[in-house]
Short mmCIF file of C-alpha atoms in Angstrom, two decimals:
data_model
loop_
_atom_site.label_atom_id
_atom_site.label_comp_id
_atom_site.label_asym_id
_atom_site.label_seq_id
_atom_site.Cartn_x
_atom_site.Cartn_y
_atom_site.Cartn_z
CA UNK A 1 47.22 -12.92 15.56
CA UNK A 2 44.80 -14.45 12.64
CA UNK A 3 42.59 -16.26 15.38
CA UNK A 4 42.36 -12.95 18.00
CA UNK A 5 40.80 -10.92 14.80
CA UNK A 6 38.49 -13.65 13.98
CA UNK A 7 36.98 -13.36 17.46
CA UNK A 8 34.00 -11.68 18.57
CA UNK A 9 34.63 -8.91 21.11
CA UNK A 10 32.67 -10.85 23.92
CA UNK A 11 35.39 -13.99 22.89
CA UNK A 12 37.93 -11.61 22.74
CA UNK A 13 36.78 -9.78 26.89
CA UNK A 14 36.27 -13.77 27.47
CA UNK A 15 40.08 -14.90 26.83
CA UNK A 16 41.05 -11.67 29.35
CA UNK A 17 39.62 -13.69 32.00
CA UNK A 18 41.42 -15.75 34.57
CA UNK A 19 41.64 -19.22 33.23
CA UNK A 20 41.04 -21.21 35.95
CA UNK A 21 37.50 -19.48 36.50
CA UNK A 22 34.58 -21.49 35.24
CA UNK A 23 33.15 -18.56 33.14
CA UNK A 24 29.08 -18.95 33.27
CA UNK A 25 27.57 -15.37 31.71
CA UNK A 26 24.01 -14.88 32.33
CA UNK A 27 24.08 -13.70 28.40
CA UNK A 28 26.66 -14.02 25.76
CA UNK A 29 26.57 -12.97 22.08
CA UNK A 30 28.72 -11.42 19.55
CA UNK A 31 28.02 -7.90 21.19
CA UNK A 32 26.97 -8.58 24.29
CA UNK A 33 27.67 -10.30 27.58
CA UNK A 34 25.68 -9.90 31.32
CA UNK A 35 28.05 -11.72 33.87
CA UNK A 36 28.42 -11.10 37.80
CA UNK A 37 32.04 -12.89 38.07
CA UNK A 38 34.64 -10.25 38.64
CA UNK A 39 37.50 -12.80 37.75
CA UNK A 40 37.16 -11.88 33.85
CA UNK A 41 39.20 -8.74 35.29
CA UNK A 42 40.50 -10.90 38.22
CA UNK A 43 43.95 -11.63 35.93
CA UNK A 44 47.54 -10.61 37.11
CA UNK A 45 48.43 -7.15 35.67
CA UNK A 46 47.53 -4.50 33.19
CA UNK A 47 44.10 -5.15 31.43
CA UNK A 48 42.64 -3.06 27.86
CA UNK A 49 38.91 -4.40 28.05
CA UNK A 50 37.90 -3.95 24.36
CA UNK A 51 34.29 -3.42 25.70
CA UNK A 52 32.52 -0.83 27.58
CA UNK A 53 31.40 -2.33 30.60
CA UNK A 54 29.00 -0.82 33.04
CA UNK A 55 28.76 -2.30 36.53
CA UNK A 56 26.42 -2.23 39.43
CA UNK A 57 27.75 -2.85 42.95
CA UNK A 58 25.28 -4.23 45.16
CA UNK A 59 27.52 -5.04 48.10
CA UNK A 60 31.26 -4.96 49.57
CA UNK A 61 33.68 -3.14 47.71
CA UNK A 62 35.71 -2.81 44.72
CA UNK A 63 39.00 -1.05 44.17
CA UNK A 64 41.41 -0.36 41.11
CA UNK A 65 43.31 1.90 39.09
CA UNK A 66 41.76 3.06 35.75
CA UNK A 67 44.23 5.12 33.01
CA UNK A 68 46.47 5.58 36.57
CA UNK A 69 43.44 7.12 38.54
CA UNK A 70 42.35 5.65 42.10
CA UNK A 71 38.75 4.35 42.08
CA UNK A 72 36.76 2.53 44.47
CA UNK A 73 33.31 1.51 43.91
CA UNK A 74 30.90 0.80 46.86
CA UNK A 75 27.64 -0.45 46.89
CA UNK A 76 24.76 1.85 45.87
CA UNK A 77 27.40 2.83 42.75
CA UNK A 78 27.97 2.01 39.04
CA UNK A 79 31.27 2.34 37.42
CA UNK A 80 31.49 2.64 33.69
CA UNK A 81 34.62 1.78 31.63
CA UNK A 82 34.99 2.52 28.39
CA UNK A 83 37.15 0.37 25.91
CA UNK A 84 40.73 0.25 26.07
CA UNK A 85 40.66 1.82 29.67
CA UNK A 86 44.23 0.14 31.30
CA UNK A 87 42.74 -1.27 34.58
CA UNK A 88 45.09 -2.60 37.01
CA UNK A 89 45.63 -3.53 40.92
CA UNK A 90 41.98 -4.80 40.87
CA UNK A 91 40.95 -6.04 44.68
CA UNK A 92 37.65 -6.81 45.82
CA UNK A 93 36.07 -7.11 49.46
CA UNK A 94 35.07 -10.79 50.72
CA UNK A 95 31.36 -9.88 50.50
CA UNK A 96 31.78 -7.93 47.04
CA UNK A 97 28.96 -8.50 44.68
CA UNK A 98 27.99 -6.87 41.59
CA UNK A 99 25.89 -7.08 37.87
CA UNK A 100 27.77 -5.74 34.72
CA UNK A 101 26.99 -5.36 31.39
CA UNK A 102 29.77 -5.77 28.59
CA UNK A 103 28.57 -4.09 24.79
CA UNK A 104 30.09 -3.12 21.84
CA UNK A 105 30.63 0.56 20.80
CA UNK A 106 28.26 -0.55 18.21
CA UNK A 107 25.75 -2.41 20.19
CA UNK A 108 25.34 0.58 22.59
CA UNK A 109 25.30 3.23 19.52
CA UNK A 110 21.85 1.12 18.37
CA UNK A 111 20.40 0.73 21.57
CA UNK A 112 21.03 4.59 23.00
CA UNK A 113 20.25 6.19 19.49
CA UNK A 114 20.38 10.55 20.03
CA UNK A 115 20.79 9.48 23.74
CA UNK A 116 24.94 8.72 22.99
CA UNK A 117 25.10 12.41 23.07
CA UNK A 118 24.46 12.04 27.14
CA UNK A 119 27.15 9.32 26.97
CA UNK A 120 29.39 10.97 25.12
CA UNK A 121 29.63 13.86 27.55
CA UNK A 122 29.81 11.58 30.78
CA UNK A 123 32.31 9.16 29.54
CA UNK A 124 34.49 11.37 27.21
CA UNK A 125 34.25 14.78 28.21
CA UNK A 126 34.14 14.58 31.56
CA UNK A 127 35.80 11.30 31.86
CA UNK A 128 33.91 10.15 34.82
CA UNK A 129 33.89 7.00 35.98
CA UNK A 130 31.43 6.26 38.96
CA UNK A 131 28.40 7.85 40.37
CA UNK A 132 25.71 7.18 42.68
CA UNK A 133 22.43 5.27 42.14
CA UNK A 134 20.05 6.00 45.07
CA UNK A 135 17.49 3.08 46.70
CA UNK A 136 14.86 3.70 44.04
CA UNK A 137 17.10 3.35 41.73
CA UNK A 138 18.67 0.39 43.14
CA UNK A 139 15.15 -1.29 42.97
CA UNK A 140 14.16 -0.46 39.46
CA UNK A 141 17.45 -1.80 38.36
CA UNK A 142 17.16 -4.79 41.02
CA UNK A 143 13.92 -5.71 39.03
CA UNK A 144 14.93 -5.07 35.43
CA UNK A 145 17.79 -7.39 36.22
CA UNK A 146 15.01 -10.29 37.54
CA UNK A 147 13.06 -9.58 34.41
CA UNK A 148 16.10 -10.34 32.00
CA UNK A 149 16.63 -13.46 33.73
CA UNK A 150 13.23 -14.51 33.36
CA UNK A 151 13.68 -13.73 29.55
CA UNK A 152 16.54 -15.82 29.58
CA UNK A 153 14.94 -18.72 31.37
CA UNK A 154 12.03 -18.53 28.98
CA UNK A 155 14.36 -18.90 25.86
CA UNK A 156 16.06 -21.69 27.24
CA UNK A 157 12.48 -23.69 28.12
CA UNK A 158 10.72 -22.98 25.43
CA UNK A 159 10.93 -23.01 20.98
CA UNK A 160 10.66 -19.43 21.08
CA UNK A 161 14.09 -18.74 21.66
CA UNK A 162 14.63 -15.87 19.24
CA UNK A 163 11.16 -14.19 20.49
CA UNK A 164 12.48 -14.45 24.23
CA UNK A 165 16.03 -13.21 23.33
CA UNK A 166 14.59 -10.01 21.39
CA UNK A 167 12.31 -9.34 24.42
CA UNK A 168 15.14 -9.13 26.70
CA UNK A 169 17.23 -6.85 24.41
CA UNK A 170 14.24 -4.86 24.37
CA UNK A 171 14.10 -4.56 28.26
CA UNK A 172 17.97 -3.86 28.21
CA UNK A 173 17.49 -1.43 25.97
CA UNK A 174 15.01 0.57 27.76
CA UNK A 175 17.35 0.19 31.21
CA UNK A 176 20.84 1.35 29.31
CA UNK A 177 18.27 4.69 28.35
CA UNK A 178 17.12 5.22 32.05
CA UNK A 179 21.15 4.70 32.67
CA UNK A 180 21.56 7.86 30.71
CA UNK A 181 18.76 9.17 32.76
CA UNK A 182 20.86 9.50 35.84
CA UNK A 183 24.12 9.83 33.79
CA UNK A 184 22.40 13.28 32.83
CA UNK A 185 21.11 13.69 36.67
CA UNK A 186 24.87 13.52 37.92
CA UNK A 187 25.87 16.31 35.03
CA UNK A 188 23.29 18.22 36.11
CA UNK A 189 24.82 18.13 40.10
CA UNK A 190 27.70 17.59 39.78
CA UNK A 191 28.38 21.55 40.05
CA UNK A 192 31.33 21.97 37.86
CA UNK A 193 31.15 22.78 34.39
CA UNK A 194 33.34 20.29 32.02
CA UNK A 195 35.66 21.71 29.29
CA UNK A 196 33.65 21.23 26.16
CA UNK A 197 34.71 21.44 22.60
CA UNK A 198 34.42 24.13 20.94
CA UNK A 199 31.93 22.45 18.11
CA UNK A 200 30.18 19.70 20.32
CA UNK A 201 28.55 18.45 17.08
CA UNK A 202 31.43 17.86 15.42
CA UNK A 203 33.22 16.42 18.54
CA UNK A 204 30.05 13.28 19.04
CA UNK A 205 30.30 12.73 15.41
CA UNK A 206 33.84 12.02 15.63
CA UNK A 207 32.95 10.04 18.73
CA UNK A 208 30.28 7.66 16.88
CA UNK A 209 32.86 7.59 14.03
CA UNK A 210 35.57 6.23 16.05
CA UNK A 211 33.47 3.64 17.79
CA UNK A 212 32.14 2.11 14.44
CA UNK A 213 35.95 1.17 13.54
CA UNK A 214 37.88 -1.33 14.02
CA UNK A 215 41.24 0.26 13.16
CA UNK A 216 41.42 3.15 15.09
CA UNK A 217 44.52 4.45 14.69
CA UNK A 218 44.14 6.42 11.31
CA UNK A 219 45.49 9.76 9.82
CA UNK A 220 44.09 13.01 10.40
CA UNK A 221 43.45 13.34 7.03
CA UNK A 222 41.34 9.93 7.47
CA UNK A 223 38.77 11.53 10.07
CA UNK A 224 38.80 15.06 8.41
CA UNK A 225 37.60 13.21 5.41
CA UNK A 226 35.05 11.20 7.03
CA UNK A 227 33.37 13.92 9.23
CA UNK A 228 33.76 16.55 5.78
CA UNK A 229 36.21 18.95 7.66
CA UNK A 230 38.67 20.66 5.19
#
């Protein structure tokens, strides 16, 4: 479909969503989107987000099935899912509310830099999903999400635009790095060691490779060439 591959990936997560929600994001570019309406997911069926999205519950209760696992997420949690995760069976509690981010593989590569490596291990080698964010946690989060709004309200009142817009990616920044903060925290007590590969080098720069394309599904030969493995 010529007009799906001219989309951005935010249009692209956008058309997902249920289409008789008014859709309102708090943020929206070509890489990124802040929203706190769970009917972008809210649509009949099985769902491919082709963005990671990371999600804060702040009340009620969410539950779903993720690559045919059982999750529920409950306030005090975030739940991270990476692109082209099948979600499906997606019900929420009457008082459910929650803040998510949606970014690009690329978007999050800039922002987490050598930090990726934390990611990488959470997401892909361990393939978890959820874990717990404590009440000072809750509050530094609670306020980074006030001060991105008042970013946004500042661009929108003022010529500055651009200046107000660069100061909030700056603040997001800095929050997705204290996310890897606790995503590290949780490896650390979690208890259980994870299968690694046997060259973890090799195995995050075939990650980072990966999430730079847009055609995925390449040879072998493709990705031994890339990463210079004979």
């Amino acid at each position: 479909n010529m007009n799906l591959i001219q989309m951005s990936e935010t249009e692209k997560l956008l058309s997902m969503a249920d289409k008789a929600a008014v859709m309102n994001p708090d943020y929206l570019d070509d890489d990124l989107m802040i929203i706190d309406n769970i009917k972008i997911l809210g649509v009949p069926g099985v769902i491919r987000p082709n963005m990671n999205i990371i999600a804060i519950c702040t009340n009620g209760k969410l539950q779903m099935t993720m690559d045919k696992g059982s999750f529920v997420v409950e306030a005090h949690q975030v739940f991270i899912c990476p692109p082209e995760t099948m979600i499906d069976n997606l019900m929420v509690s009457t008082d459910f509310e929650y803040v998510a981010l949606c970014i690009t593989n690329r978007a999050l590569q800039v922002y987490l830099r050598g930090y990726i490596e934390v990611w990488n291990e959470f997401t892909y080698i361990r393939k978890k999903r959820i874990f717990d964010m404590n009440d000072i946690d809750m509050k530094v989060y609670e306020k980074v999400y006030d001060l991105i709004r008042l970013c946004l309200e500042n661009s929108a009142d003022n010529h500055e635009t651009q200046i107000s817009r660069d100061l909030m990616k700056g603040v997001l920044s800095a929050a997705i790095i204290g996310l890897c903060q606790l995503l590290k925290r949780d490896i650390m007590t979690s208890g259980s060691e994870a299968p690694r590969p046997k060259n973890i080098s090799y195995f995050n720069q075939f990650l980072e490779l990966l999430q730079t394309l847009d055609i995925k599904y390449r040879p072998v030969e493709y990705y031994a060439s890339e990463l210079c493995i004979s």
